[in-house]
Amino acid sequence: MIPTPRRTTSRASLAAALILTVGGCGLGAEIDREVNPDRDLPSTSAASAGTERPAGVHADELPGGVHADELPEGVPSSVDVRPTEAPSADPKDACPSSGVRMLPGLVEAAMGLRAMTVTLTNCGTKPYTVNGYPSVQVLDEDRETVDVRVLRGPQEITTGVPDPGPHEVTLKPGESATTSLVWRNTVTEADVPAVNAPYLRVATAKGRPAQVLAPDGGIDLGTTGRLGTGAWTKAQDS
């Protein structure tokens, strides 16, 4: 698979562009701190990323991932057996049967480091509790799982994005929580295909219903094969 070309900029101009893009909030400030360690920036936390306007697309909800080759015998592949939702012009208007909705934020990039916030919103009528790290799978264009090591915590990838650690978060209807995903677009092995996957399958925890997200620009892991996750934390605006 051919990685999506990305524009190369200088360290200073790229950091400045990121700050303008994210309005000085959350992950943008943390990435700028890593790119410019001598720069004095206000303290931020992953929770502040919950104020970002989600920019990706919520594709659908999959209890365990249903594919055409898994259909029962006699059912044509053109038949969609996945759970369906009422059509909506805005994916933020739809509430899955699980009672929670996940949307990806902007993919922020600096010097090969990538970071993205996933916002979880309780769109149901009952309280919803999360504790710890999301369950994440990277998917290719056919929505098949890509062999990627998903880490609990971002420390192996960067120290510039804080991780609140596992703690219980209960969301009332309308409240939100966030998790941070971090990776590096680094190619170090010429004989290993670089990963540039368009989809993520995310569940609030292992065994819970998952949703497929389509981050803007995809997940370009290069040949690193690693994706770091942050623990769920309550969004500041909640």
PDB file of C-alpha atoms in Angstrom:
ATOM      1  CA  MET A   1       0.000   0.000   0.000  1.00  0.00           C
ATOM      2  CA  ILE A   2       1.442   3.439  -0.964  1.00  0.00           C
ATOM      3  CA  PRO A   3       1.647   5.889   1.955  1.00  0.00           C
ATOM      4  CA  THR A   4      -0.191   9.189   1.551  1.00  0.00           C
ATOM      5  CA  PRO A   5       2.363  11.919   0.742  1.00  0.00           C
ATOM      6  CA  ARG A   6       2.655  14.559   3.407  1.00  0.00           C
ATOM      7  CA  ARG A   7       4.048  18.050   2.942  1.00  0.00           C
ATOM      8  CA  THR A   8       7.444  18.648   4.503  1.00  0.00           C
ATOM      9  CA  THR A   9       7.852  21.883   6.467  1.00  0.00           C
ATOM     10  CA  SER A  10      10.422  23.373   8.767  1.00  0.00           C
ATOM     11  CA  ARG A  11      10.282  22.636  12.490  1.00  0.00           C
ATOM     12  CA  ALA A  12       9.203  26.204  13.420  1.00  0.00           C
ATOM     13  CA  SER A  13       6.596  26.692  10.696  1.00  0.00           C
ATOM     14  CA  LEU A  14       5.022  23.274  11.302  1.00  0.00           C
ATOM     15  CA  ALA A  15       4.704  23.932  15.036  1.00  0.00           C
ATOM     16  CA  ALA A  16       3.169  27.355  14.351  1.00  0.00           C
ATOM     17  CA  ALA A  17       0.696  25.848  11.897  1.00  0.00           C
ATOM     18  CA  LEU A  18      -0.354  23.236  14.419  1.00  0.00           C
ATOM     19  CA  ILE A  19      -1.000  25.836  17.111  1.00  0.00           C
ATOM     20  CA  LEU A  20      -3.209  27.789  14.714  1.00  0.00           C
ATOM     21  CA  THR A  21      -5.034  24.610  13.696  1.00  0.00           C
ATOM     22  CA  VAL A  22      -5.931  23.406  17.169  1.00  0.00           C
ATOM     23  CA  GLY A  23      -6.343  26.791  18.763  1.00  0.00           C
ATOM     24  CA  GLY A  24      -3.740  26.161  21.467  1.00  0.00           C
ATOM     25  CA  CYS A  25      -5.609  23.264  23.033  1.00  0.00           C
ATOM     26  CA  GLY A  26      -4.701  19.840  24.297  1.00  0.00           C
ATOM     27  CA  LEU A  27      -2.564  17.640  22.090  1.00  0.00           C
ATOM     28  CA  GLY A  28      -1.477  20.518  19.843  1.00  0.00           C
ATOM     29  CA  ALA A  29       0.293  22.201  22.759  1.00  0.00           C
ATOM     30  CA  GLU A  30       1.898  18.965  23.896  1.00  0.00           C
ATOM     31  CA  ILE A  31       3.250  18.243  20.405  1.00  0.00           C
ATOM     32  CA  ASP A  32       4.580  21.805  20.161  1.00  0.00           C
ATOM     33  CA  ARG A  33       6.273  21.267  23.527  1.00  0.00           C
ATOM     34  CA  GLU A  34       8.107  18.226  22.101  1.00  0.00           C
ATOM     35  CA  VAL A  35       9.099  20.024  18.880  1.00  0.00           C
ATOM     36  CA  ASN A  36      10.201  23.181  20.795  1.00  0.00           C
ATOM     37  CA  PRO A  37      11.261  21.942  24.272  1.00  0.00           C
ATOM     38  CA  ASP A  38      12.677  25.372  25.229  1.00  0.00           C
ATOM     39  CA  ARG A  39       9.410  27.134  24.570  1.00  0.00           C
ATOM     40  CA  ASP A  40       7.363  28.050  27.659  1.00  0.00           C
ATOM     41  CA  LEU A  41       3.861  26.659  27.146  1.00  0.00           C
ATOM     42  CA  PRO A  42       0.974  26.520  29.661  1.00  0.00           C
ATOM     43  CA  SER A  43       0.315  23.170  31.291  1.00  0.00           C
ATOM     44  CA  THR A  44      -2.297  21.086  29.520  1.00  0.00           C
ATOM     45  CA  SER A  45      -3.872  17.659  29.878  1.00  0.00           C
ATOM     46  CA  ALA A  46      -5.418  15.110  27.534  1.00  0.00           C
ATOM     47  CA  ALA A  47      -8.821  16.074  28.898  1.00  0.00           C
ATOM     48  CA  SER A  48      -8.584  19.492  27.215  1.00  0.00           C
ATOM     49  CA  ALA A  49      -8.637  17.713  23.854  1.00  0.00           C
ATOM     50  CA  GLY A  50     -12.294  16.978  24.455  1.00  0.00           C
ATOM     51  CA  THR A  51     -13.099  20.572  23.509  1.00  0.00           C
ATOM     52  CA  GLU A  52     -11.915  20.039  19.952  1.00  0.00           C
ATOM     53  CA  ARG A  53     -14.448  19.797  17.242  1.00  0.00           C
ATOM     54  CA  PRO A  54     -14.323  16.215  15.936  1.00  0.00           C
ATOM     55  CA  ALA A  55     -13.218  16.189  12.330  1.00  0.00           C
ATOM     56  CA  GLY A  56     -13.428  12.558  11.281  1.00  0.00           C
ATOM     57  CA  VAL A  57     -16.299  10.339  10.229  1.00  0.00           C
ATOM     58  CA  HIS A  58     -18.127   7.841  12.387  1.00  0.00           C
ATOM     59  CA  ALA A  59     -18.604   4.978   9.951  1.00  0.00           C
ATOM     60  CA  ASP A  60     -20.675   2.419  11.808  1.00  0.00           C
ATOM     61  CA  GLU A  61     -21.054   0.297  14.927  1.00  0.00           C
ATOM     62  CA  LEU A  62     -19.764  -3.275  14.869  1.00  0.00           C
ATOM     63  CA  PRO A  63     -20.260  -5.606  17.858  1.00  0.00           C
ATOM     64  CA  GLY A  64     -17.266  -7.684  16.797  1.00  0.00           C
ATOM     65  CA  GLY A  65     -16.593  -6.755  13.186  1.00  0.00           C
ATOM     66  CA  VAL A  66     -18.801  -8.306  10.498  1.00  0.00           C
ATOM     67  CA  HIS A  67     -17.360  -8.902   7.023  1.00  0.00           C
ATOM     68  CA  ALA A  68     -18.840 -10.176   3.787  1.00  0.00           C
ATOM     69  CA  ASP A  69     -16.847 -13.409   3.987  1.00  0.00           C
ATOM     70  CA  GLU A  70     -18.452 -14.165   7.361  1.00  0.00           C
ATOM     71  CA  LEU A  71     -22.037 -14.112   6.112  1.00  0.00           C
ATOM     72  CA  PRO A  72     -24.128 -17.265   6.629  1.00  0.00           C
ATOM     73  CA  GLU A  73     -24.326 -19.654   3.669  1.00  0.00           C
ATOM     74  CA  GLY A  74     -26.967 -18.586   1.172  1.00  0.00           C
ATOM     75  CA  VAL A  75     -26.909 -14.893   2.139  1.00  0.00           C
ATOM     76  CA  PRO A  76     -25.662 -12.786  -0.802  1.00  0.00           C
ATOM     77  CA  SER A  77     -22.670 -10.555  -0.083  1.00  0.00           C
ATOM     78  CA  SER A  78     -24.707  -7.537  -1.175  1.00  0.00           C
ATOM     79  CA  VAL A  79     -26.876  -7.897   1.926  1.00  0.00           C
ATOM     80  CA  ASP A  80     -25.649  -5.674   4.777  1.00  0.00           C
ATOM     81  CA  VAL A  81     -26.141  -7.537   8.050  1.00  0.00           C
ATOM     82  CA  ARG A  82     -24.495  -4.912  10.212  1.00  0.00           C
ATOM     83  CA  PRO A  83     -26.612  -2.921  12.683  1.00  0.00           C
ATOM     84  CA  THR A  84     -28.073   0.073  10.942  1.00  0.00           C
ATOM     85  CA  GLU A  85     -28.973   3.532  12.156  1.00  0.00           C
ATOM     86  CA  ALA A  86     -31.393   6.179  10.974  1.00  0.00           C
ATOM     87  CA  PRO A  87     -29.795   8.214   8.162  1.00  0.00           C
ATOM     88  CA  SER A  88     -28.296  11.477   9.339  1.00  0.00           C
ATOM     89  CA  ALA A  89     -26.547  14.291   7.514  1.00  0.00           C
ATOM     90  CA  ASP A  90     -24.308  14.818  10.550  1.00  0.00           C
ATOM     91  CA  PRO A  91     -22.699  11.738  12.171  1.00  0.00           C
ATOM     92  CA  LYS A  92     -22.865  13.558  15.522  1.00  0.00           C
ATOM     93  CA  ASP A  93     -26.687  13.298  15.374  1.00  0.00           C
ATOM     94  CA  ALA A  94     -26.723   9.481  15.345  1.00  0.00           C
ATOM     95  CA  CYS A  95     -26.658   7.499  18.601  1.00  0.00           C
ATOM     96  CA  PRO A  96     -25.628   3.819  18.329  1.00  0.00           C
ATOM     97  CA  SER A  97     -27.584   1.147  20.166  1.00  0.00           C
ATOM     98  CA  SER A  98     -24.831   1.008  22.799  1.00  0.00           C
ATOM     99  CA  GLY A  99     -25.867   4.482  23.954  1.00  0.00           C
ATOM    100  CA  VAL A 100     -22.439   6.018  23.308  1.00  0.00           C
ATOM    101  CA  ARG A 101     -20.908   7.610  20.226  1.00  0.00           C
ATOM    102  CA  MET A 102     -17.216   7.948  19.361  1.00  0.00           C
ATOM    103  CA  LEU A 103     -15.769  10.490  16.944  1.00  0.00           C
ATOM    104  CA  PRO A 104     -12.132  11.077  15.926  1.00  0.00           C
ATOM    105  CA  GLY A 105     -10.543  14.487  16.139  1.00  0.00           C
ATOM    106  CA  LEU A 106      -7.922  16.036  13.886  1.00  0.00           C
ATOM    107  CA  VAL A 107      -4.690  14.130  13.353  1.00  0.00           C
ATOM    108  CA  GLU A 108      -1.991  16.499  14.573  1.00  0.00           C
ATOM    109  CA  ALA A 109       1.472  16.050  13.074  1.00  0.00           C
ATOM    110  CA  ALA A 110       4.915  17.346  13.985  1.00  0.00           C
ATOM    111  CA  MET A 111       8.358  16.005  13.012  1.00  0.00           C
ATOM    112  CA  GLY A 112       6.967  12.515  12.356  1.00  0.00           C
ATOM    113  CA  LEU A 113       4.936  12.402  15.583  1.00  0.00           C
ATOM    114  CA  ARG A 114       1.180  11.954  15.220  1.00  0.00           C
ATOM    115  CA  ALA A 115      -1.531  12.429  17.840  1.00  0.00           C
ATOM    116  CA  MET A 116      -5.295  12.244  17.735  1.00  0.00           C
ATOM    117  CA  THR A 117      -8.108  12.516  20.252  1.00  0.00           C
ATOM    118  CA  VAL A 118     -11.134  10.212  20.202  1.00  0.00           C
ATOM    119  CA  THR A 119     -14.153  11.697  21.937  1.00  0.00           C
ATOM    120  CA  LEU A 120     -16.705   9.396  23.585  1.00  0.00           C
ATOM    121  CA  THR A 121     -20.135  10.932  24.242  1.00  0.00           C
ATOM    122  CA  ASN A 122     -22.990   9.433  26.212  1.00  0.00           C
ATOM    123  CA  CYS A 123     -25.831  10.006  23.758  1.00  0.00           C
ATOM    124  CA  GLY A 124     -28.176   7.606  25.581  1.00  0.00           C
ATOM    125  CA  THR A 125     -30.510   8.029  28.517  1.00  0.00           C
ATOM    126  CA  LYS A 126     -28.553   6.194  31.258  1.00  0.00           C
ATOM    127  CA  PRO A 127     -25.160   6.780  32.914  1.00  0.00           C
ATOM    128  CA  TYR A 128     -22.232   5.065  31.182  1.00  0.00           C
ATOM    129  CA  THR A 129     -18.991   4.105  32.956  1.00  0.00           C
ATOM    130  CA  VAL A 130     -15.525   3.549  31.473  1.00  0.00           C
ATOM    131  CA  ASN A 131     -12.341   2.622  33.310  1.00  0.00           C
ATOM    132  CA  GLY A 132      -8.891   2.327  31.786  1.00  0.00           C
ATOM    133  CA  TYR A 133      -7.847   2.080  28.155  1.00  0.00           C
ATOM    134  CA  PRO A 134      -9.863   1.660  24.956  1.00  0.00           C
ATOM    135  CA  SER A 135      -9.627  -1.465  22.815  1.00  0.00           C
ATOM    136  CA  VAL A 136      -8.220  -0.378  19.438  1.00  0.00           C
ATOM    137  CA  GLN A 137      -7.587  -2.201  16.157  1.00  0.00           C
ATOM    138  CA  VAL A 138      -6.056  -0.680  13.021  1.00  0.00           C
ATOM    139  CA  LEU A 139      -7.931  -1.661   9.833  1.00  0.00           C
ATOM    140  CA  ASP A 140      -6.942  -1.633   6.162  1.00  0.00           C
ATOM    141  CA  GLU A 141      -9.120  -0.560   3.218  1.00  0.00           C
ATOM    142  CA  ASP A 142     -11.028  -3.858   3.408  1.00  0.00           C
ATOM    143  CA  ARG A 143     -11.500  -3.374   7.146  1.00  0.00           C
ATOM    144  CA  GLU A 144      -9.203  -6.284   7.880  1.00  0.00           C
ATOM    145  CA  THR A 145      -7.039  -6.048  11.001  1.00  0.00           C
ATOM    146  CA  VAL A 146      -3.487  -4.770  10.473  1.00  0.00           C
ATOM    147  CA  ASP A 147      -0.734  -6.333  12.590  1.00  0.00           C
ATOM    148  CA  VAL A 148      -0.015  -3.442  14.958  1.00  0.00           C
ATOM    149  CA  ARG A 149       1.036  -3.506  18.612  1.00  0.00           C
ATOM    150  CA  VAL A 150      -1.405  -1.360  20.614  1.00  0.00           C
ATOM    151  CA  LEU A 151       0.188   0.009  23.780  1.00  0.00           C
ATOM    152  CA  ARG A 152      -1.471   1.023  27.027  1.00  0.00           C
ATOM    153  CA  GLY A 153       0.003   4.449  27.528  1.00  0.00           C
ATOM    154  CA  PRO A 154       1.991   6.656  25.123  1.00  0.00           C
ATOM    155  CA  GLN A 155       5.311   6.557  26.992  1.00  0.00           C
ATOM    156  CA  GLU A 156       7.091   4.215  24.543  1.00  0.00           C
ATOM    157  CA  ILE A 157       6.303   6.636  21.726  1.00  0.00           C
ATOM    158  CA  THR A 158       6.451  10.088  23.348  1.00  0.00           C
ATOM    159  CA  THR A 159       6.569  11.749  26.747  1.00  0.00           C
ATOM    160  CA  GLY A 160       4.915  14.847  25.335  1.00  0.00           C
ATOM    161  CA  VAL A 161       1.357  13.540  25.673  1.00  0.00           C
ATOM    162  CA  PRO A 162       0.188  12.948  29.263  1.00  0.00           C
ATOM    163  CA  ASP A 163      -1.646   9.800  30.328  1.00  0.00           C
ATOM    164  CA  PRO A 164      -3.992  10.097  33.332  1.00  0.00           C
ATOM    165  CA  GLY A 165      -3.776   6.355  34.004  1.00  0.00           C
ATOM    166  CA  PRO A 166      -6.735   4.010  34.608  1.00  0.00           C
ATOM    167  CA  HIS A 167      -9.531   5.524  36.686  1.00  0.00           C
ATOM    168  CA  GLU A 168     -13.304   5.218  36.707  1.00  0.00           C
ATOM    169  CA  VAL A 169     -15.215   7.784  34.667  1.00  0.00           C
ATOM    170  CA  THR A 170     -19.010   7.839  34.774  1.00  0.00           C
ATOM    171  CA  LEU A 171     -20.723   9.891  32.093  1.00  0.00           C
ATOM    172  CA  LYS A 172     -24.208  11.260  32.518  1.00  0.00           C
ATOM    173  CA  PRO A 173     -26.286  11.639  29.341  1.00  0.00           C
ATOM    174  CA  GLY A 174     -24.669  14.354  27.250  1.00  0.00           C
ATOM    175  CA  GLU A 175     -21.267  14.148  28.954  1.00  0.00           C
ATOM    176  CA  SER A 176     -18.038  13.162  27.166  1.00  0.00           C
ATOM    177  CA  ALA A 177     -14.690  11.502  27.803  1.00  0.00           C
ATOM    178  CA  THR A 178     -11.555  11.439  25.658  1.00  0.00           C
ATOM    179  CA  THR A 179      -8.638   9.161  24.879  1.00  0.00           C
ATOM    180  CA  SER A 180      -5.410  10.104  23.095  1.00  0.00           C
ATOM    181  CA  LEU A 181      -3.868   7.993  20.325  1.00  0.00           C
ATOM    182  CA  VAL A 182      -0.212   8.611  19.424  1.00  0.00           C
ATOM    183  CA  TRP A 183       2.164   7.116  16.857  1.00  0.00           C
ATOM    184  CA  ARG A 184       5.138   7.948  14.693  1.00  0.00           C
ATOM    185  CA  ASN A 185       5.354   7.981  10.910  1.00  0.00           C
ATOM    186  CA  THR A 186       8.851   6.527  10.725  1.00  0.00           C
ATOM    187  CA  VAL A 187      10.243   4.226   8.027  1.00  0.00           C
ATOM    188  CA  THR A 188      13.370   2.356   9.134  1.00  0.00           C
ATOM    189  CA  GLU A 189      13.131  -0.924   7.195  1.00  0.00           C
ATOM    190  CA  ALA A 190      13.197  -0.806   3.400  1.00  0.00           C
ATOM    191  CA  ASP A 191      11.886  -4.356   3.020  1.00  0.00           C
ATOM    192  CA  VAL A 192       8.863  -3.823   5.313  1.00  0.00           C
ATOM    193  CA  PRO A 193       5.732  -2.237   3.798  1.00  0.00           C
ATOM    194  CA  ALA A 194       4.785   1.036   5.460  1.00  0.00           C
ATOM    195  CA  VAL A 195       1.360   1.094   7.108  1.00  0.00           C
ATOM    196  CA  ASN A 196      -1.141   3.771   6.124  1.00  0.00           C
ATOM    197  CA  ALA A 197      -4.508   2.466   7.293  1.00  0.00           C
ATOM    198  CA  PRO A 198      -7.763   4.367   6.747  1.00  0.00           C
ATOM    199  CA  TYR A 199      -9.825   2.936   9.621  1.00  0.00           C
ATOM    200  CA  LEU A 200      -9.792   2.230  13.341  1.00  0.00           C
ATOM    201  CA  ARG A 201     -12.067  -0.134  15.241  1.00  0.00           C
ATOM    202  CA  VAL A 202     -12.484   1.283  18.742  1.00  0.00           C
ATOM    203  CA  ALA A 203     -14.365  -0.071  21.751  1.00  0.00           C
ATOM    204  CA  THR A 204     -14.533   1.624  25.131  1.00  0.00           C
ATOM    205  CA  ALA A 205     -13.017  -1.582  26.577  1.00  0.00           C
ATOM    206  CA  LYS A 206     -12.303  -5.114  25.418  1.00  0.00           C
ATOM    207  CA  GLY A 207     -15.548  -7.059  24.933  1.00  0.00           C
ATOM    208  CA  ARG A 208     -17.752  -3.983  24.530  1.00  0.00           C
ATOM    209  CA  PRO A 209     -19.413  -2.996  21.234  1.00  0.00           C
ATOM    210  CA  ALA A 210     -16.953  -1.372  18.828  1.00  0.00           C
ATOM    211  CA  GLN A 211     -17.326   1.448  16.348  1.00  0.00           C
ATOM    212  CA  VAL A 212     -15.353   1.945  13.133  1.00  0.00           C
ATOM    213  CA  LEU A 213     -13.825   5.398  12.770  1.00  0.00           C
ATOM    214  CA  ALA A 214     -12.275   6.981   9.686  1.00  0.00           C
ATOM    215  CA  PRO A 215      -9.684   9.547  10.853  1.00  0.00           C
ATOM    216  CA  ASP A 216      -8.971  12.330   8.396  1.00  0.00           C
ATOM    217  CA  GLY A 217      -5.709  11.341   6.681  1.00  0.00           C
ATOM    218  CA  GLY A 218      -5.641   7.818   8.106  1.00  0.00           C
ATOM    219  CA  ILE A 219      -3.169   6.176  10.480  1.00  0.00           C
ATOM    220  CA  ASP A 220       0.304   6.364   8.913  1.00  0.00           C
ATOM    221  CA  LEU A 221       2.472   4.213  11.168  1.00  0.00           C
ATOM    222  CA  GLY A 222       5.351   3.826   8.731  1.00  0.00           C
ATOM    223  CA  THR A 223       7.219   0.656   9.739  1.00  0.00           C
ATOM    224  CA  THR A 224       7.009   1.291  13.496  1.00  0.00           C
ATOM    225  CA  GLY A 225       4.073  -1.086  14.088  1.00  0.00           C
ATOM    226  CA  ARG A 226       3.097   0.665  17.329  1.00  0.00           C
ATOM    227  CA  LEU A 227       0.117   2.744  18.443  1.00  0.00           C
ATOM    228  CA  GLY A 228      -0.079   4.242  21.931  1.00  0.00           C
ATOM    229  CA  THR A 229      -3.365   4.858  23.748  1.00  0.00           C
ATOM    230  CA  GLY A 230      -4.252   7.016  26.733  1.00  0.00           C
ATOM    231  CA  ALA A 231      -6.718   6.097  29.461  1.00  0.00           C
ATOM    232  CA  TRP A 232     -10.222   7.503  29.227  1.00  0.00           C
ATOM    233  CA  THR A 233     -10.572  10.795  31.070  1.00  0.00           C
ATOM    234  CA  LYS A 234     -13.540  13.098  31.470  1.00  0.00           C
ATOM    235  CA  ALA A 235     -13.651  15.950  28.996  1.00  0.00           C
ATOM    236  CA  GLN A 236     -13.223  19.350  30.620  1.00  0.00           C
ATOM    237  CA  ASP A 237     -16.387  20.735  29.074  1.00  0.00           C
ATOM    238  CA  SER A 238     -18.358  17.931  30.790  1.00  0.00           C
TER     239      SER A 238
END
